[in-house]
Amino acid sequence: MEKLVSSWFSNKTLPQSYIFPPEARPGNLVIPRCNTIPVVDLSKALAHDRIVIVQQILKASQEYGFFQVVNHGVPENLVTDTMNVFKEFFELPAEDKAGIYSEDLKRPCRLYTSSSNYDHENVHLWRDNLRHPCHPLEDCIKIWPQKPTRYREIVATYSIEAKKLGLRILELLSEGLGLGSGFFGDKLSESLLLSVNHYPPCPDPSLTLGVSRHCDPNLLTILHQGDVYGLQVFKDGEWIGVEPLHNAFVVNIGHQLQIISNNKLKSAEHRAVTNSRVARTTVAFFINPSDDCVIEPDKSLIDTDESPAYKPFQFKEFLLNYSSLMGNPEKCLEPFELHA
Ligand code: OGA
Ligand code: NI
């Protein structure tokens, strides 16, 4: 528990163990907060503009691997309540969180700090994280935090809405790719994981990272980043900031969608920087294939002049390799690549 950044950070200078080597530091924090990450109005997907929206989502997933969605159908007061309940969780007295704190990776519901490799990593991340599965809900909910008292009820509702939104976006993507309706249903999107990041204010944000550069190993991520800036995406050799938009979700393509689409969709590298003013709390809803689901490029997405870029594998093999490489974006696809 005492390792949690939120347990010790106040009024301290930045410990050496949180200082990244110069090439990995965010350094210049006045990175342009571009409005270049596409913003998609999902309400239009219900009407005659559906084809336009499908194309917008497809293009954003090809070019950026990232987009934001507005008018997404998730009630604003639910999002507010959910973000508040997470903030309250991190503000609970230590004794209320102690039962959930664990460095054992096998614990499905756990609070920990930095990465899953605290004891062996070169530099620690300036973040605490709470994560737990969300499916099947009736079973999972029993292992979720019991405090704040509203936690289970609110987060259950949120997870149902986030799943609905994720499946809706996957459906639009499968339409855009020319895959059948329901293509990403069942096993490809069976495992749902909620991951709450808490980044306390940091004494020197130019030297630290909240999350270092990575691509998400899953199928799709639905992120709510609250109203505090910190997310950056790597595009054309540059980091660009993702502006927090009111009542929007950030959506990003995970490694598995890149693989299934035979590299037509891109899982973009991203990271989170810290700030010295306020705590930042974000919630990532990860949609994953089930462990034994076989992943491979879909035949219909391999063009006639192409060959499959990846061999078939089980999702759990990917995860094992991903965690042993600590998500290193250069290396984590390598063992599964086929070279024509
Ligand atoms: C993640 C992630 C970014 C953020 O949790 O995988 O990329 O802004 N988070 O918290
Ligand atoms: Ni991520």
mmCIF file of N, CA, C and O in Angstrom, residues 85-171:
data_model
loop_
_atom_site.group_PDB
_atom_site.id
_atom_site.type_symbol
_atom_site.label_atom_id
_atom_site.label_comp_id
_atom_site.label_asym_id
_atom_site.label_seq_id
_atom_site.Cartn_x
_atom_site.Cartn_y
_atom_site.Cartn_z
ATOM 1 N N VAL A 85 -17.330 8.340 -8.382
ATOM 2 C CA VAL A 85 -17.170 7.183 -7.503
ATOM 3 C C VAL A 85 -15.720 6.664 -7.573
ATOM 4 O O VAL A 85 -15.146 6.231 -6.570
ATOM 5 N N PHE A 86 -15.101 6.785 -8.742
ATOM 6 C CA PHE A 86 -13.686 6.385 -8.852
ATOM 7 C C PHE A 86 -12.791 7.354 -8.074
ATOM 8 O O PHE A 86 -11.870 6.933 -7.381
ATOM 9 N N LYS A 87 -13.094 8.651 -8.214
ATOM 10 C CA LYS A 87 -12.302 9.641 -7.457
ATOM 11 C C LYS A 87 -12.454 9.387 -5.962
ATOM 12 O O LYS A 87 -11.482 9.408 -5.210
ATOM 13 N N GLU A 88 -13.693 9.106 -5.538
ATOM 14 C CA GLU A 88 -13.938 8.820 -4.114
ATOM 15 C C GLU A 88 -13.178 7.569 -3.682
ATOM 16 O O GLU A 88 -12.648 7.503 -2.573
ATOM 17 N N PHE A 89 -13.122 6.579 -4.552
ATOM 18 C CA PHE A 89 -12.391 5.356 -4.216
ATOM 19 C C PHE A 89 -10.943 5.690 -3.879
ATOM 20 O O PHE A 89 -10.416 5.250 -2.860
ATOM 21 N N PHE A 90 -10.310 6.483 -4.751
ATOM 22 C CA PHE A 90 -8.892 6.769 -4.522
ATOM 23 C C PHE A 90 -8.678 7.664 -3.299
ATOM 24 O O PHE A 90 -7.587 7.705 -2.743
ATOM 25 N N GLU A 91 -9.733 8.374 -2.874
ATOM 26 C CA GLU A 91 -9.617 9.232 -1.699
ATOM 27 C C GLU A 91 -9.957 8.507 -0.398
ATOM 28 O O GLU A 91 -9.848 9.085 0.692
ATOM 29 N N LEU A 92 -10.382 7.262 -0.478
ATOM 30 C CA LEU A 92 -10.728 6.515 0.731
ATOM 31 C C LEU A 92 -9.512 6.402 1.643
ATOM 32 O O LEU A 92 -8.377 6.382 1.166
ATOM 33 N N PRO A 93 -9.759 6.303 2.964
ATOM 34 C CA PRO A 93 -8.623 6.068 3.868
ATOM 35 C C PRO A 93 -7.933 4.744 3.534
ATOM 36 O O PRO A 93 -8.567 3.815 3.018
ATOM 37 N N ALA A 94 -6.642 4.698 3.816
ATOM 38 C CA ALA A 94 -5.823 3.538 3.449
ATOM 39 C C ALA A 94 -6.454 2.216 3.889
ATOM 40 O O ALA A 94 -6.442 1.237 3.142
ATOM 41 N N GLU A 95 -7.046 2.185 5.092
ATOM 42 C CA GLU A 95 -7.553 0.895 5.598
ATOM 43 C C GLU A 95 -8.704 0.362 4.730
ATOM 44 O O GLU A 95 -8.929 -0.838 4.658
ATOM 45 N N ASP A 96 -9.415 1.262 4.053
ATOM 46 C CA ASP A 96 -10.522 0.811 3.205
ATOM 47 C C ASP A 96 -10.044 0.251 1.867
ATOM 48 O O ASP A 96 -10.784 -0.428 1.172
ATOM 49 N N LYS A 97 -8.811 0.594 1.491
ATOM 50 C CA LYS A 97 -8.280 0.114 0.211
ATOM 51 C C LYS A 97 -7.331 -1.060 0.393
ATOM 52 O O LYS A 97 -7.013 -1.750 -0.567
ATOM 53 N N ALA A 98 -6.904 -1.280 1.625
ATOM 54 C CA ALA A 98 -5.855 -2.274 1.872
ATOM 55 C C ALA A 98 -6.244 -3.670 1.388
ATOM 56 O O ALA A 98 -5.409 -4.405 0.857
ATOM 57 N N GLY A 99 -7.504 -4.025 1.523
ATOM 58 C CA GLY A 99 -7.942 -5.364 1.134
ATOM 59 C C GLY A 99 -7.902 -5.581 -0.371
ATOM 60 O O GLY A 99 -7.895 -6.729 -0.840
ATOM 61 N N ILE A 100 -7.889 -4.515 -1.118
ATOM 62 C CA ILE A 100 -7.907 -4.626 -2.585
ATOM 63 C C ILE A 100 -6.510 -4.481 -3.159
ATOM 64 O O ILE A 100 -6.208 -4.967 -4.234
ATOM 65 N N TYR A 101 -5.615 -3.834 -2.377
ATOM 66 C CA TYR A 101 -4.243 -3.679 -2.860
ATOM 67 C C TYR A 101 -3.594 -5.059 -3.004
ATOM 68 O O TYR A 101 -3.671 -5.891 -2.122
ATOM 69 N N SER A 102 -2.973 -5.308 -4.153
ATOM 70 C CA SER A 102 -2.282 -6.577 -4.334
ATOM 71 C C SER A 102 -1.252 -6.469 -5.446
ATOM 72 O O SER A 102 -1.470 -5.826 -6.464
ATOM 73 N N GLU A 103 -0.113 -7.132 -5.220
ATOM 74 C CA GLU A 103 0.907 -7.193 -6.270
ATOM 75 C C GLU A 103 0.849 -8.537 -6.981
ATOM 76 O O GLU A 103 1.695 -8.847 -7.813
ATOM 77 N N ASP A 104 -0.156 -9.334 -6.629
ATOM 78 C CA ASP A 104 -0.326 -10.649 -7.244
ATOM 79 C C ASP A 104 -1.141 -10.500 -8.539
ATOM 80 O O ASP A 104 -2.335 -10.207 -8.500
ATOM 81 N N LEU A 105 -0.473 -10.742 -9.667
ATOM 82 C CA LEU A 105 -1.117 -10.526 -10.970
ATOM 83 C C LEU A 105 -2.325 -11.427 -11.181
ATOM 84 O O LEU A 105 -3.151 -11.175 -12.041
ATOM 85 N N LYS A 106 -2.398 -12.500 -10.399
ATOM 86 C CA LYS A 106 -3.519 -13.434 -10.578
ATOM 87 C C LYS A 106 -4.789 -12.944 -9.905
ATOM 88 O O LYS A 106 -5.867 -13.485 -10.144
ATOM 89 N N ARG A 107 -4.671 -11.962 -9.044
ATOM 90 C CA ARG A 107 -5.879 -11.402 -8.395
ATOM 91 C C ARG A 107 -6.659 -10.619 -9.438
ATOM 92 O O ARG A 107 -6.171 -9.612 -9.958
ATOM 93 N N PRO A 108 -7.874 -11.047 -9.757
ATOM 94 C CA PRO A 108 -8.595 -10.352 -10.836
ATOM 95 C C PRO A 108 -9.013 -8.928 -10.495
ATOM 96 O O PRO A 108 -9.057 -8.080 -11.359
ATOM 97 N N CYS A 109 -9.309 -8.666 -9.224
ATOM 98 C CA CYS A 109 -9.660 -7.301 -8.836
ATOM 99 C C CYS A 109 -8.550 -6.790 -7.944
ATOM 100 O O CYS A 109 -8.347 -7.300 -6.845
ATOM 101 N N ARG A 110 -7.811 -5.801 -8.431
ATOM 102 C CA ARG A 110 -6.714 -5.331 -7.575
ATOM 103 C C ARG A 110 -6.358 -3.875 -7.818
ATOM 104 O O ARG A 110 -6.541 -3.330 -8.899
ATOM 105 N N LEU A 111 -5.838 -3.315 -6.741
ATOM 106 C CA LEU A 111 -5.296 -1.965 -6.740
ATOM 107 C C LEU A 111 -3.786 -2.113 -6.656
ATOM 108 O O LEU A 111 -3.287 -2.883 -5.832
ATOM 109 N N TYR A 112 -3.067 -1.431 -7.521
ATOM 110 C CA TYR A 112 -1.603 -1.513 -7.504
ATOM 111 C C TYR A 112 -1.062 -0.197 -8.033
ATOM 112 O O TYR A 112 -1.835 0.706 -8.397
ATOM 113 N N THR A 113 0.241 -0.085 -8.131
ATOM 114 C CA THR A 113 0.817 1.151 -8.651
ATOM 115 C C THR A 113 1.799 0.864 -9.772
ATOM 116 O O THR A 113 2.314 -0.250 -9.880
ATOM 117 N N SER A 114 2.005 1.840 -10.624
ATOM 118 C CA SER A 114 2.942 1.761 -11.755
ATOM 119 C C SER A 114 2.516 0.660 -12.713
ATOM 120 O O SER A 114 1.370 0.626 -13.121
ATOM 121 N N SER A 115 3.416 -0.274 -13.024
ATOM 122 C CA SER A 115 3.062 -1.336 -13.969
ATOM 123 C C SER A 115 2.876 -2.640 -13.204
ATOM 124 O O SER A 115 2.957 -2.667 -11.977
ATOM 125 N N SER A 116 2.669 -3.723 -13.934
ATOM 126 C CA SER A 116 2.531 -5.018 -13.259
ATOM 127 C C SER A 116 3.895 -5.563 -12.855
ATOM 128 O O SER A 116 4.013 -6.680 -12.392
ATOM 129 N N ASN A 117 4.919 -4.769 -13.029
ATOM 130 C CA ASN A 117 6.285 -5.235 -12.828
ATOM 131 C C ASN A 117 7.098 -4.292 -11.944
ATOM 132 O O ASN A 117 8.281 -4.046 -12.207
ATOM 133 N N TYR A 118 6.475 -3.784 -10.894
ATOM 134 C CA TYR A 118 7.084 -2.732 -10.063
ATOM 135 C C TYR A 118 8.505 -3.073 -9.608
ATOM 136 O O TYR A 118 9.405 -2.255 -9.677
ATOM 137 N N ASP A 119 8.674 -4.312 -9.162
ATOM 138 C CA ASP A 119 9.961 -4.660 -8.555
ATOM 139 C C ASP A 119 11.098 -4.774 -9.558
ATOM 140 O O ASP A 119 12.258 -4.736 -9.183
ATOM 141 N N HIS A 120 10.760 -4.946 -10.840
ATOM 142 C CA HIS A 120 11.832 -5.176 -11.818
ATOM 143 C C HIS A 120 11.944 -4.086 -12.882
ATOM 144 O O HIS A 120 12.781 -4.166 -13.759
ATOM 145 N N GLU A 121 11.068 -3.083 -12.811
ATOM 146 C CA GLU A 121 11.118 -2.051 -13.857
ATOM 147 C C GLU A 121 12.211 -1.030 -13.553
ATOM 148 O O GLU A 121 12.570 -0.821 -12.397
ATOM 149 N N ASN A 122 12.724 -0.405 -14.626
ATOM 150 C CA ASN A 122 13.797 0.583 -14.442
ATOM 151 C C ASN A 122 13.272 1.876 -13.830
ATOM 152 O O ASN A 122 13.933 2.488 -13.001
ATOM 153 N N VAL A 123 12.105 2.284 -14.279
ATOM 154 C CA VAL A 123 11.516 3.545 -13.808
ATOM 155 C C VAL A 123 10.056 3.279 -13.449
ATOM 156 O O VAL A 123 9.375 2.523 -14.153
ATOM 157 N N HIS A 124 9.577 3.873 -12.390
ATOM 158 C CA HIS A 124 8.167 3.708 -12.022
ATOM 159 C C HIS A 124 7.289 4.732 -12.726
ATOM 160 O O HIS A 124 7.723 5.840 -13.027
ATOM 161 N N LEU A 125 6.051 4.325 -12.960
ATOM 162 C CA LEU A 125 5.058 5.223 -13.559
ATOM 163 C C LEU A 125 4.347 5.993 -12.461
ATOM 164 O O LEU A 125 4.060 5.437 -11.390
ATOM 165 N N TRP A 126 4.014 7.224 -12.784
ATOM 166 C CA TRP A 126 3.328 8.092 -11.816
ATOM 167 C C TRP A 126 1.817 7.829 -11.886
ATOM 168 O O TRP A 126 1.023 8.661 -12.291
ATOM 169 N N ARG A 127 1.428 6.625 -11.495
ATOM 170 C CA ARG A 127 -0.008 6.326 -11.485
ATOM 171 C C ARG A 127 -0.318 5.156 -10.570
ATOM 172 O O ARG A 127 0.496 4.252 -10.377
ATOM 173 N N ASP A 128 -1.520 5.212 -10.028
ATOM 174 C CA ASP A 128 -2.085 4.060 -9.338
ATOM 175 C C ASP A 128 -3.199 3.538 -10.227
ATOM 176 O O ASP A 128 -3.774 4.286 -11.018
ATOM 177 N N ASN A 129 -3.478 2.254 -10.118
ATOM 178 C CA ASN A 129 -4.467 1.651 -11.017
ATOM 179 C C ASN A 129 -5.335 0.656 -10.260
ATOM 180 O O ASN A 129 -4.850 -0.126 -9.451
ATOM 181 N N LEU A 130 -6.618 0.739 -10.559
ATOM 182 C CA LEU A 130 -7.576 -0.241 -10.039
ATOM 183 C C LEU A 130 -8.148 -0.959 -11.237
ATOM 184 O O LEU A 130 -8.574 -0.303 -12.203
ATOM 185 N N ARG A 131 -8.122 -2.275 -11.249
ATOM 186 C CA ARG A 131 -8.714 -2.984 -12.390
ATOM 187 C C ARG A 131 -9.501 -4.200 -11.948
ATOM 188 O O ARG A 131 -9.214 -4.802 -10.918
ATOM 189 N N HIS A 132 -10.512 -4.517 -12.732
ATOM 190 C CA HIS A 132 -11.280 -5.736 -12.463
ATOM 191 C C HIS A 132 -12.075 -6.122 -13.698
ATOM 192 O O HIS A 132 -12.400 -5.279 -14.532
ATOM 193 N N PRO A 133 -12.418 -7.410 -13.817
ATOM 194 C CA PRO A 133 -13.246 -7.836 -14.953
ATOM 195 C C PRO A 133 -14.693 -7.370 -14.760
ATOM 196 O O PRO A 133 -15.110 -7.068 -13.640
ATOM 197 N N CYS A 134 -15.446 -7.337 -15.871
ATOM 198 C CA CYS A 134 -16.859 -6.910 -15.822
ATOM 199 C C CYS A 134 -17.796 -7.932 -16.441
ATOM 200 O O CYS A 134 -18.978 -7.661 -16.634
ATOM 201 N N HIS A 135 -17.280 -9.081 -16.821
ATOM 202 C CA HIS A 135 -18.137 -10.087 -17.449
ATOM 203 C C HIS A 135 -17.725 -11.489 -17.021
ATOM 204 O O HIS A 135 -16.535 -11.786 -17.056
ATOM 205 N N PRO A 136 -18.678 -12.356 -16.644
ATOM 206 C CA PRO A 136 -20.111 -12.079 -16.486
ATOM 207 C C PRO A 136 -20.357 -11.234 -15.240
ATOM 208 O O PRO A 136 -19.822 -11.533 -14.172
ATOM 209 N N LEU A 137 -21.180 -10.232 -15.409
ATOM 210 C CA LEU A 137 -21.379 -9.218 -14.378
ATOM 211 C C LEU A 137 -21.807 -9.792 -13.020
ATOM 212 O O LEU A 137 -21.276 -9.418 -11.980
ATOM 213 N N GLU A 138 -22.760 -10.750 -13.043
ATOM 214 C CA GLU A 138 -23.306 -11.268 -11.775
ATOM 215 C C GLU A 138 -22.204 -11.910 -10.923
ATOM 216 O O GLU A 138 -22.257 -11.858 -9.693
ATOM 217 N N ASP A 139 -21.221 -12.521 -11.574
ATOM 218 C CA ASP A 139 -20.128 -13.145 -10.830
ATOM 219 C C ASP A 139 -19.077 -12.116 -10.428
ATOM 220 O O ASP A 139 -18.605 -12.089 -9.298
ATOM 221 N N CYS A 140 -18.711 -11.289 -11.410
ATOM 222 C CA CYS A 140 -17.607 -10.341 -11.183
ATOM 223 C C CYS A 140 -17.904 -9.347 -10.073
ATOM 224 O O CYS A 140 -17.039 -9.012 -9.273
ATOM 225 N N ILE A 141 -19.142 -8.893 -10.052
ATOM 226 C CA ILE A 141 -19.492 -7.786 -9.152
ATOM 227 C C ILE A 141 -19.173 -8.129 -7.695
ATOM 228 O O ILE A 141 -18.839 -7.264 -6.898
ATOM 229 N N LYS A 142 -19.180 -9.435 -7.386
ATOM 230 C CA LYS A 142 -18.937 -9.870 -6.001
ATOM 231 C C LYS A 142 -17.499 -9.608 -5.552
ATOM 232 O O LYS A 142 -17.225 -9.636 -4.351
ATOM 233 N N ILE A 143 -16.594 -9.442 -6.513
ATOM 234 C CA ILE A 143 -15.198 -9.199 -6.107
ATOM 235 C C ILE A 143 -14.793 -7.724 -6.246
ATOM 236 O O ILE A 143 -13.662 -7.358 -5.984
ATOM 237 N N TRP A 144 -15.736 -6.880 -6.691
ATOM 238 C CA TRP A 144 -15.424 -5.451 -6.839
ATOM 239 C C TRP A 144 -15.354 -4.778 -5.467
ATOM 240 O O TRP A 144 -15.893 -5.311 -4.481
ATOM 241 N N PRO A 145 -14.761 -3.566 -5.415
ATOM 242 C CA PRO A 145 -14.713 -2.839 -4.142
ATOM 243 C C PRO A 145 -16.111 -2.645 -3.552
ATOM 244 O O PRO A 145 -17.081 -2.465 -4.289
ATOM 245 N N GLN A 146 -16.192 -2.710 -2.232
ATOM 246 C CA GLN A 146 -17.480 -2.505 -1.553
ATOM 247 C C GLN A 146 -17.615 -1.072 -1.074
ATOM 248 O O GLN A 146 -18.685 -0.652 -0.656
ATOM 249 N N LYS A 147 -16.507 -0.342 -1.131
ATOM 250 C CA LYS A 147 -16.535 1.087 -0.785
ATOM 251 C C LYS A 147 -15.950 1.852 -1.949
ATOM 252 O O LYS A 147 -14.997 1.351 -2.558
ATOM 253 N N PRO A 148 -16.453 3.030 -2.256
ATOM 254 C CA PRO A 148 -17.647 3.682 -1.717
ATOM 255 C C PRO A 148 -18.888 2.792 -1.885
ATOM 256 O O PRO A 148 -18.926 1.975 -2.808
ATOM 257 N N THR A 149 -19.858 2.986 -1.031
ATOM 258 C CA THR A 149 -21.013 2.082 -1.021
ATOM 259 C C THR A 149 -21.753 2.040 -2.360
ATOM 260 O O THR A 149 -22.355 1.043 -2.696
ATOM 261 N N ARG A 150 -21.677 3.141 -3.119
ATOM 262 C CA ARG A 150 -22.382 3.167 -4.411
ATOM 263 C C ARG A 150 -21.576 2.497 -5.523
ATOM 264 O O ARG A 150 -22.020 2.438 -6.661
ATOM 265 N N TYR A 151 -20.339 2.075 -5.206
ATOM 266 C CA TYR A 151 -19.428 1.615 -6.260
ATOM 267 C C TYR A 151 -20.056 0.543 -7.163
ATOM 268 O O TYR A 151 -20.133 0.682 -8.382
ATOM 269 N N ARG A 152 -20.520 -0.551 -6.544
ATOM 270 C CA ARG A 152 -20.963 -1.696 -7.356
ATOM 271 C C ARG A 152 -22.141 -1.342 -8.249
ATOM 272 O O ARG A 152 -22.179 -1.716 -9.419
ATOM 273 N N GLU A 153 -23.089 -0.632 -7.677
ATOM 274 C CA GLU A 153 -24.291 -0.298 -8.431
ATOM 275 C C GLU A 153 -23.964 0.610 -9.626
ATOM 276 O O GLU A 153 -24.366 0.343 -10.760
ATOM 277 N N ILE A 154 -23.191 1.646 -9.355
ATOM 278 C CA ILE A 154 -22.902 2.620 -10.418
ATOM 279 C C ILE A 154 -21.982 2.017 -11.477
ATOM 280 O O ILE A 154 -22.219 2.165 -12.682
ATOM 281 N N VAL A 155 -20.944 1.327 -11.035
ATOM 282 C CA VAL A 155 -19.984 0.800 -12.001
ATOM 283 C C VAL A 155 -20.618 -0.331 -12.837
ATOM 284 O O VAL A 155 -20.315 -0.483 -14.018
ATOM 285 N N ALA A 156 -21.548 -1.081 -12.231
ATOM 286 C CA ALA A 156 -22.248 -2.113 -13.015
ATOM 287 C C ALA A 156 -23.042 -1.465 -14.147
ATOM 288 O O ALA A 156 -22.978 -1.906 -15.304
ATOM 289 N N THR A 157 -23.758 -0.401 -13.825
ATOM 290 C CA THR A 157 -24.533 0.291 -14.854
ATOM 291 C C THR A 157 -23.601 0.864 -15.921
ATOM 292 O O THR A 157 -23.861 0.767 -17.123
ATOM 293 N N TYR A 158 -22.505 1.458 -15.460
ATOM 294 C CA TYR A 158 -21.538 2.025 -16.399
ATOM 295 C C TYR A 158 -20.985 0.938 -17.324
ATOM 296 O O TYR A 158 -20.870 1.132 -18.538
ATOM 297 N N SER A 159 -20.653 -0.214 -16.762
ATOM 298 C CA SER A 159 -20.024 -1.255 -17.584
ATOM 299 C C SER A 159 -21.005 -1.784 -18.639
ATOM 300 O O SER A 159 -20.603 -2.115 -19.754
ATOM 301 N N ILE A 160 -22.285 -1.814 -18.293
ATOM 302 C CA ILE A 160 -23.295 -2.245 -19.270
ATOM 303 C C ILE A 160 -23.366 -1.233 -20.426
ATOM 304 O O ILE A 160 -23.386 -1.603 -21.602
ATOM 305 N N GLU A 161 -23.343 0.045 -20.059
ATOM 306 C CA GLU A 161 -23.414 1.095 -21.088
ATOM 307 C C GLU A 161 -22.137 1.132 -21.934
ATOM 308 O O GLU A 161 -22.197 1.327 -23.151
ATOM 309 N N ALA A 162 -20.988 0.955 -21.293
ATOM 310 C CA ALA A 162 -19.720 0.990 -22.029
ATOM 311 C C ALA A 162 -19.643 -0.193 -22.995
ATOM 312 O O ALA A 162 -19.166 -0.070 -24.130
ATOM 313 N N LYS A 163 -20.156 -1.337 -22.554
ATOM 314 C CA LYS A 163 -20.171 -2.517 -23.429
ATOM 315 C C LYS A 163 -21.073 -2.260 -24.642
ATOM 316 O O LYS A 163 -20.709 -2.552 -25.778
ATOM 317 N N LYS A 164 -22.241 -1.689 -24.376
ATOM 318 C CA LYS A 164 -23.177 -1.387 -25.462
ATOM 319 C C LYS A 164 -22.533 -0.447 -26.482
ATOM 320 O O LYS A 164 -22.608 -0.674 -27.684
ATOM 321 N N LEU A 165 -21.871 0.582 -25.959
ATOM 322 C CA LEU A 165 -21.222 1.552 -26.843
ATOM 323 C C LEU A 165 -20.097 0.881 -27.648
ATOM 324 O O LEU A 165 -19.981 1.081 -28.855
ATOM 325 N N GLY A 166 -19.311 0.064 -26.963
ATOM 326 C CA GLY A 166 -18.212 -0.621 -27.638
ATOM 327 C C GLY A 166 -18.714 -1.525 -28.754
ATOM 328 O O GLY A 166 -18.181 -1.516 -29.868
ATOM 329 N N LEU A 167 -19.772 -2.277 -28.457
ATOM 330 C CA LEU A 167 -20.302 -3.199 -29.472
ATOM 331 C C LEU A 167 -20.915 -2.435 -30.640
ATOM 332 O O LEU A 167 -20.828 -2.867 -31.793
ATOM 333 N N ARG A 168 -21.478 -1.284 -30.325
ATOM 334 C CA ARG A 168 -22.046 -0.455 -31.394
ATOM 335 C C ARG A 168 -20.945 0.039 -32.335
ATOM 336 O O ARG A 168 -21.087 0.020 -33.560
ATOM 337 N N ILE A 169 -19.840 0.448 -31.749
ATOM 338 C CA ILE A 169 -18.725 0.938 -32.560
ATOM 339 C C ILE A 169 -18.109 -0.216 -33.356
ATOM 340 O O ILE A 169 -17.779 -0.067 -34.534
ATOM 341 N N LEU A 170 -18.006 -1.376 -32.721
ATOM 342 C CA LEU A 170 -17.474 -2.542 -33.446
ATOM 343 C C LEU A 170 -18.379 -2.912 -34.615
ATOM 344 O O LEU A 170 -17.912 -3.339 -35.674
ATOM 345 N N GLU A 171 -19.675 -2.752 -34.407
ATOM 346 C CA GLU A 171 -20.637 -3.052 -35.473
ATOM 347 C C GLU A 171 -20.456 -2.072 -36.641
ATOM 348 O O GLU A 171 -20.460 -2.482 -37.814
#
